[in-house]
């Protein structure tokens, strides 16, 4: 049976003329609900300069691609009616003072975590892939750990922060890592051990609930899925589909290894953090830590190694050719981080870079 895939994307709300982030989510959500006759897919996020949507679970990647384009376009339509637009940017290139969203949960986060909450105006992409049980899901989590940093590099789309070049390809990943429950995790071995660890973290009362388990990949607390949360939101919608394709391939490959009794790579959390840092710094422009060796290797070689790792799974779902083409395209074109920097170098203006990204968001 082919596993289903769903994608959650967070988008940045910006002024249509200036590109400045704008706190429009309340108005945009109301307009989107009106356009959809009360059945909107959009939700608020931590800051009012953000908007989130989630696709339906899909087995066909072409259908997933169509839905991502549809909801990005609908988000832009509703934002336009509120005087703004949307950009698939993982951080705001231009200076911004983020506005905490409405609701008791967001107020609790602001009170508990202070400046960390205030600064979390970041947009990610979460990919859900169906699993048959929590045991299978934990078997998958244990075996995909070395590859998650490669997904971060592929999606890197946040080079700028408060009007400055951070020198990172994914600065979102550095900001997101300030949450106490974020990042790579240990090998759990069993579903029971996983759930015991999650409960122990919640019992500290540092976290509000299980929704604050911000692991790079986790068992969803709402759906029967593995949820991979490591990626920036992708600028090009085609890259979002490529990301989802590779994540499904990783989940299926890992599940087969788990059923066969093949052990996970015994890398410690410290080494995985190094791999994530390197991926956030380099994107696809420099070297990454190769998951097979945890030694530096050119990013294109590592990305192609990921494709080789999941090749059998992609062949069976008919996604191999599209994934091969998608990888070569992103290596040629560059990630969102490279595109933003190239536009700034060409025009000398971050506002022009945002305007270009608004256009690219809609494919």
Short mmCIF file of C-alpha atoms in Angstrom, two decimals:
data_model
loop_
_atom_site.label_atom_id
_atom_site.label_comp_id
_atom_site.label_asym_id
_atom_site.label_seq_id
_atom_site.Cartn_x
_atom_site.Cartn_y
_atom_site.Cartn_z
CA UNK A 1 0.00 0.00 0.00
CA UNK A 2 1.32 3.45 -0.93
CA UNK A 3 1.81 5.72 2.06
CA UNK A 4 -0.08 9.00 2.17
CA UNK A 5 1.72 12.34 2.40
CA UNK A 6 0.44 15.64 3.72
CA UNK A 7 2.23 18.99 3.85
CA UNK A 8 1.85 21.90 6.24
CA UNK A 9 3.29 25.20 5.04
CA UNK A 10 3.75 28.45 6.92
CA UNK A 11 3.76 31.62 4.80
CA UNK A 12 4.91 35.14 5.55
CA UNK A 13 2.38 37.97 5.17
CA UNK A 14 3.96 41.05 3.63
CA UNK A 15 2.95 44.45 2.30
CA UNK A 16 2.23 44.24 -1.41
CA UNK A 17 4.21 47.40 -2.20
CA UNK A 18 7.06 47.58 0.32
CA UNK A 19 7.59 43.91 1.16
CA UNK A 20 7.57 44.67 4.88
CA UNK A 21 6.01 41.95 7.06
CA UNK A 22 2.46 42.90 8.09
CA UNK A 23 0.29 41.67 10.95
CA UNK A 24 -2.64 40.70 8.73
CA UNK A 25 -3.48 37.17 9.81
CA UNK A 26 -6.76 37.99 11.54
CA UNK A 27 -8.11 39.78 8.49
CA UNK A 28 -6.73 37.22 6.05
CA UNK A 29 -8.23 34.30 7.97
CA UNK A 30 -11.64 35.98 7.98
CA UNK A 31 -11.45 36.65 4.26
CA UNK A 32 -10.27 33.12 3.49
CA UNK A 33 -13.18 31.70 5.47
CA UNK A 34 -15.58 33.90 3.55
CA UNK A 35 -14.07 32.81 0.22
CA UNK A 36 -14.38 29.15 1.26
CA UNK A 37 -17.92 29.47 2.63
CA UNK A 38 -16.72 28.70 6.13
CA UNK A 39 -14.54 25.68 5.26
CA UNK A 40 -11.08 27.25 5.13
CA UNK A 41 -7.83 25.27 5.33
CA UNK A 42 -5.92 28.21 6.80
CA UNK A 43 -4.95 28.66 10.42
CA UNK A 44 -3.24 31.31 12.52
CA UNK A 45 0.31 30.91 13.74
CA UNK A 46 2.41 32.22 16.60
CA UNK A 47 2.78 35.65 14.97
CA UNK A 48 0.20 37.70 13.12
CA UNK A 49 2.65 38.11 10.23
CA UNK A 50 2.16 34.40 9.43
CA UNK A 51 -0.43 32.12 7.89
CA UNK A 52 -0.51 28.32 7.79
CA UNK A 53 -2.29 25.78 5.62
CA UNK A 54 -2.32 21.99 5.44
CA UNK A 55 -3.00 19.78 2.45
CA UNK A 56 -5.11 16.65 2.42
CA UNK A 57 -3.26 13.33 2.73
CA UNK A 58 -2.25 12.35 -0.81
CA UNK A 59 -0.74 9.32 -2.49
CA UNK A 60 -0.20 11.00 -5.89
CA UNK A 61 2.51 13.66 -5.90
CA UNK A 62 0.92 15.48 -8.82
CA UNK A 63 -2.22 15.94 -6.77
CA UNK A 64 -0.11 17.18 -3.87
CA UNK A 65 1.60 19.67 -6.17
CA UNK A 66 -1.75 20.95 -7.43
CA UNK A 67 -3.03 21.41 -3.89
CA UNK A 68 0.05 23.29 -2.71
CA UNK A 69 -0.27 25.68 -5.67
CA UNK A 70 -4.00 26.04 -5.04
CA UNK A 71 -3.63 27.02 -1.37
CA UNK A 72 -0.70 29.33 -2.00
CA UNK A 73 -2.81 31.12 -4.62
CA UNK A 74 -5.82 31.28 -2.31
CA UNK A 75 -3.64 32.65 0.49
CA UNK A 76 -2.39 35.36 -1.89
CA UNK A 77 -5.95 36.15 -2.94
CA UNK A 78 -7.17 36.57 0.62
CA UNK A 79 -4.08 38.55 1.60
CA UNK A 80 -4.58 40.87 -1.38
CA UNK A 81 -8.09 41.68 -0.17
CA UNK A 82 -6.49 42.70 3.14
CA UNK A 83 -3.88 44.90 1.48
CA UNK A 84 -1.00 42.45 1.46
CA UNK A 85 0.34 39.31 -0.14
CA UNK A 86 2.20 36.14 0.83
CA UNK A 87 5.78 35.01 0.42
CA UNK A 88 7.18 31.53 1.03
CA UNK A 89 10.10 32.87 3.06
CA UNK A 90 11.40 31.10 6.15
CA UNK A 91 12.51 34.37 7.75
CA UNK A 92 11.68 37.99 6.95
CA UNK A 93 14.49 39.65 4.97
CA UNK A 94 13.40 43.13 6.06
CA UNK A 95 13.40 44.44 9.65
CA UNK A 96 10.28 43.55 11.64
CA UNK A 97 8.87 43.76 15.15
CA UNK A 98 6.77 40.58 15.28
CA UNK A 99 3.27 40.71 16.74
CA UNK A 100 2.25 37.78 18.93
CA UNK A 101 -0.98 36.17 17.75
CA UNK A 102 -4.27 36.17 19.57
CA UNK A 103 -5.24 33.39 21.96
CA UNK A 104 -4.33 32.09 25.40
CA UNK A 105 -1.77 29.60 24.08
CA UNK A 106 0.30 32.25 22.35
CA UNK A 107 0.13 34.52 25.41
CA UNK A 108 1.37 31.62 27.56
CA UNK A 109 4.31 31.06 25.20
CA UNK A 110 5.21 34.75 25.26
CA UNK A 111 5.11 34.86 29.06
CA UNK A 112 7.03 31.61 29.51
CA UNK A 113 9.78 32.02 26.92
CA UNK A 114 10.07 35.80 26.58
CA UNK A 115 12.38 36.97 23.81
CA UNK A 116 12.64 33.48 22.33
CA UNK A 117 8.90 33.62 21.57
CA UNK A 118 9.09 37.18 20.29
CA UNK A 119 11.84 36.29 17.83
CA UNK A 120 10.18 33.15 16.43
CA UNK A 121 8.86 34.74 13.25
CA UNK A 122 9.99 31.76 11.19
CA UNK A 123 8.18 29.70 8.56
CA UNK A 124 8.72 25.97 8.19
CA UNK A 125 7.40 23.08 6.15
CA UNK A 126 6.18 19.95 7.95
CA UNK A 127 5.71 16.70 6.03
CA UNK A 128 3.41 13.98 7.40
CA UNK A 129 3.79 10.40 6.12
CA UNK A 130 1.43 7.64 7.22
CA UNK A 131 2.69 4.75 9.35
CA UNK A 132 0.92 1.55 10.36
CA UNK A 133 1.64 1.81 14.09
CA UNK A 134 3.60 3.73 16.68
CA UNK A 135 6.13 0.89 16.73
CA UNK A 136 6.73 1.27 13.00
CA UNK A 137 6.81 5.03 13.42
CA UNK A 138 9.52 4.90 16.07
CA UNK A 139 11.46 2.41 13.94
CA UNK A 140 11.32 5.02 11.19
CA UNK A 141 12.34 7.91 13.48
CA UNK A 142 15.38 5.97 14.68
CA UNK A 143 16.56 5.28 11.12
CA UNK A 144 15.96 8.62 9.36
CA UNK A 145 17.94 10.68 11.89
CA UNK A 146 21.17 11.02 9.83
CA UNK A 147 19.27 12.18 6.73
CA UNK A 148 17.25 15.00 8.28
CA UNK A 149 20.06 17.54 7.96
CA UNK A 150 20.16 16.86 4.21
CA UNK A 151 16.48 17.81 3.99
CA UNK A 152 17.27 21.04 5.83
CA UNK A 153 20.02 21.86 3.32
CA UNK A 154 17.68 21.12 0.41
CA UNK A 155 15.01 23.48 1.75
CA UNK A 156 17.32 26.28 2.99
CA UNK A 157 15.43 29.53 2.46
CA UNK A 158 16.32 31.98 5.23
CA UNK A 159 19.61 33.82 4.66
CA UNK A 160 18.46 37.22 5.97
CA UNK A 161 17.41 38.37 9.43
CA UNK A 162 16.38 41.91 10.43
CA UNK A 163 17.80 43.35 7.21
CA UNK A 164 21.19 41.63 7.44
CA UNK A 165 22.81 38.69 5.72
CA UNK A 166 23.33 36.11 8.46
CA UNK A 167 25.90 34.13 6.40
CA UNK A 168 23.64 31.10 6.98
CA UNK A 169 21.51 29.47 4.32
CA UNK A 170 18.88 28.51 6.91
CA UNK A 171 18.96 30.96 9.78
CA UNK A 172 15.45 29.79 10.66
CA UNK A 173 16.98 26.53 11.86
CA UNK A 174 19.25 28.44 14.26
CA UNK A 175 16.36 30.52 15.63
CA UNK A 176 14.05 27.50 15.91
CA UNK A 177 16.73 25.66 17.86
CA UNK A 178 16.25 28.05 20.79
CA UNK A 179 13.16 26.12 21.87
CA UNK A 180 14.12 23.66 24.63
CA UNK A 181 12.55 20.66 22.89
CA UNK A 182 13.80 21.36 19.35
CA UNK A 183 16.40 19.50 17.33
CA UNK A 184 17.78 15.98 16.83
CA UNK A 185 16.92 13.20 19.27
CA UNK A 186 18.36 9.96 20.56
CA UNK A 187 17.49 6.45 19.36
CA UNK A 188 14.31 5.36 21.15
CA UNK A 189 14.10 1.70 20.15
CA UNK A 190 10.45 1.19 21.08
CA UNK A 191 7.22 3.15 21.03
CA UNK A 192 6.99 2.74 24.79
CA UNK A 193 10.38 4.39 25.28
CA UNK A 194 9.39 7.21 22.92
CA UNK A 195 6.14 7.95 24.76
CA UNK A 196 7.87 7.75 28.14
CA UNK A 197 10.42 10.35 27.00
CA UNK A 198 7.71 12.65 25.63
CA UNK A 199 5.75 12.41 28.86
CA UNK A 200 8.86 13.06 30.93
CA UNK A 201 9.49 16.26 28.94
CA UNK A 202 5.90 17.42 29.44
CA UNK A 203 6.05 16.57 33.14
CA UNK A 204 8.89 19.06 33.61
CA UNK A 205 6.23 21.78 33.11
CA UNK A 206 8.71 23.65 30.93
CA UNK A 207 6.52 22.62 28.00
CA UNK A 208 2.82 23.35 27.91
CA UNK A 209 1.79 20.04 26.31
CA UNK A 210 2.76 17.41 23.73
CA UNK A 211 2.20 19.94 20.96
CA UNK A 212 5.47 21.53 22.07
CA UNK A 213 7.53 18.43 21.28
CA UNK A 214 9.51 20.16 18.57
CA UNK A 215 11.82 17.29 17.57
CA UNK A 216 13.18 17.46 14.00
CA UNK A 217 10.95 14.42 13.39
CA UNK A 218 8.30 13.03 15.71
CA UNK A 219 5.19 10.94 15.91
CA UNK A 220 2.31 13.29 15.26
CA UNK A 221 0.12 13.75 18.32
CA UNK A 222 -2.91 14.25 16.06
CA UNK A 223 -2.53 11.84 13.13
CA UNK A 224 -1.15 8.30 12.52
CA UNK A 225 1.93 9.76 10.86
CA UNK A 226 5.61 10.46 11.21
CA UNK A 227 5.97 14.22 11.02
CA UNK A 228 9.26 15.56 9.64
CA UNK A 229 9.60 19.17 10.83
CA UNK A 230 13.21 20.04 10.01
CA UNK A 231 12.71 21.98 6.75
CA UNK A 232 12.38 25.65 5.92
CA UNK A 233 9.30 26.50 3.91
CA UNK A 234 10.45 26.14 0.29
CA UNK A 235 10.40 29.18 -1.97
CA UNK A 236 9.63 27.21 -5.12
CA UNK A 237 6.52 25.01 -4.78
CA UNK A 238 8.28 22.34 -6.86
CA UNK A 239 10.87 22.03 -4.08
CA UNK A 240 8.10 21.47 -1.54
CA UNK A 241 6.87 18.54 -3.63
CA UNK A 242 10.43 17.22 -3.99
CA UNK A 243 10.85 17.46 -0.23
CA UNK A 244 7.63 15.51 0.36
CA UNK A 245 8.67 12.89 -2.19
CA UNK A 246 12.03 12.33 -0.51
CA UNK A 247 10.48 12.23 2.96
CA UNK A 248 8.03 9.53 1.88
CA UNK A 249 10.91 7.61 0.34
CA UNK A 250 12.87 7.93 3.58
CA UNK A 251 9.94 6.71 5.69
CA UNK A 252 9.32 3.69 3.47
CA UNK A 253 13.03 2.81 3.30
CA UNK A 254 13.38 3.11 7.07
CA UNK A 255 10.25 1.05 7.71
CA UNK A 256 11.62 -1.76 5.54
CA UNK A 257 14.92 -1.67 7.43
CA UNK A 258 13.04 -1.79 10.75
CA UNK A 259 10.98 -4.79 9.63
CA UNK A 260 14.17 -6.53 8.46
CA UNK A 261 15.80 -5.95 11.85
CA UNK A 262 18.55 -3.73 10.46
CA UNK A 263 19.84 -1.51 13.29
CA UNK A 264 19.86 2.30 13.04
CA UNK A 265 23.11 4.20 12.73
CA UNK A 266 24.31 4.76 16.32
CA UNK A 267 25.22 8.44 15.91
CA UNK A 268 24.91 10.52 19.06
CA UNK A 269 22.81 13.65 19.30
CA UNK A 270 25.93 15.82 19.39
CA UNK A 271 27.07 14.61 15.98
CA UNK A 272 23.59 15.07 14.54
CA UNK A 273 23.58 18.64 15.85
CA UNK A 274 26.86 19.23 14.02
CA UNK A 275 25.29 17.92 10.81
CA UNK A 276 22.26 20.19 11.28
CA UNK A 277 24.46 23.22 11.95
CA UNK A 278 26.51 22.54 8.84
CA UNK A 279 23.37 22.11 6.74
CA UNK A 280 21.91 25.36 8.04
CA UNK A 281 25.14 27.18 7.34
CA UNK A 282 25.95 25.77 3.89
CA UNK A 283 22.64 24.80 2.34
CA UNK A 284 23.62 23.24 -0.98
CA UNK A 285 26.48 25.68 -1.59
CA UNK A 286 29.27 24.03 0.37
CA UNK A 287 29.90 20.76 2.18
CA UNK A 288 27.54 18.68 4.30
CA UNK A 289 28.23 15.86 6.70
CA UNK A 290 27.60 12.66 4.74
CA UNK A 291 25.10 10.46 6.63
CA UNK A 292 27.13 7.32 5.87
CA UNK A 293 30.36 8.63 7.41
CA UNK A 294 29.60 11.92 9.20
CA UNK A 295 32.54 13.42 7.34
CA UNK A 296 32.41 16.47 5.04
CA UNK A 297 31.40 15.88 1.42
CA UNK A 298 30.19 18.20 -1.38
CA UNK A 299 26.49 18.97 -0.97
CA UNK A 300 25.52 17.70 -4.45
CA UNK A 301 27.14 14.35 -3.68
CA UNK A 302 25.25 14.08 -0.40
CA UNK A 303 21.94 15.00 -2.01
CA UNK A 304 22.46 12.36 -4.68
CA UNK A 305 23.38 9.87 -1.94
CA UNK A 306 19.97 10.55 -0.38
CA UNK A 307 18.35 9.80 -3.72
CA UNK A 308 20.29 6.54 -3.99
CA UNK A 309 19.27 5.61 -0.44
CA UNK A 310 15.55 5.90 -1.25
CA UNK A 311 15.73 4.80 -4.91
CA UNK A 312 13.89 1.48 -4.48
CA UNK A 313 11.01 3.13 -2.62
CA UNK A 314 10.69 5.88 -5.24
CA UNK A 315 10.74 3.39 -8.10
CA UNK A 316 7.82 1.51 -6.58
CA UNK A 317 5.67 4.65 -6.24
CA UNK A 318 6.65 5.91 -9.70
CA UNK A 319 8.36 9.01 -8.27
CA UNK A 320 11.98 8.29 -9.17
CA UNK A 321 12.20 10.19 -12.46
CA UNK A 322 10.50 13.27 -11.00
CA UNK A 323 12.78 13.19 -7.97
CA UNK A 324 15.88 12.89 -10.14
CA UNK A 325 14.76 15.84 -12.23
CA UNK A 326 13.82 17.86 -9.14
CA UNK A 327 17.22 17.34 -7.55
CA UNK A 328 19.08 18.37 -10.69
CA UNK A 329 16.86 21.45 -11.01
CA UNK A 330 17.45 22.63 -7.45
CA UNK A 331 21.20 22.05 -7.81
CA UNK A 332 21.19 24.13 -11.00
CA UNK A 333 18.81 26.86 -9.82
CA UNK A 334 19.77 26.92 -6.17
CA UNK A 335 17.77 26.92 -2.98
CA UNK A 336 15.65 29.83 -1.85
CA UNK A 337 18.64 31.17 0.06
CA UNK A 338 20.76 31.35 -3.07
CA UNK A 339 17.94 32.91 -5.09
CA UNK A 340 17.42 35.63 -2.46
CA UNK A 341 21.12 36.44 -2.34
CA UNK A 342 21.40 36.45 -6.14
CA UNK A 343 18.50 38.90 -6.40
CA UNK A 344 20.03 41.17 -3.78
CA UNK A 345 23.38 41.09 -5.60
CA UNK A 346 21.68 41.92 -8.89
CA UNK A 347 19.38 44.70 -7.64
CA UNK A 348 21.03 45.94 -4.47
CA UNK A 349 17.64 45.90 -2.73
CA UNK A 350 16.15 43.53 -0.16
CA UNK A 351 12.74 44.88 -1.13
CA UNK A 352 13.33 43.69 -4.67
CA UNK A 353 14.38 40.32 -3.28
CA UNK A 354 11.08 40.05 -1.39
CA UNK A 355 9.10 41.09 -4.49
CA UNK A 356 10.86 38.41 -6.52
CA UNK A 357 10.04 35.82 -3.84
CA UNK A 358 6.38 36.83 -3.86
CA UNK A 359 6.26 35.99 -7.56
CA UNK A 360 8.14 32.72 -7.12
CA UNK A 361 5.86 31.65 -4.25
CA UNK A 362 3.04 31.16 -6.73
CA UNK A 363 5.18 29.09 -9.08
#
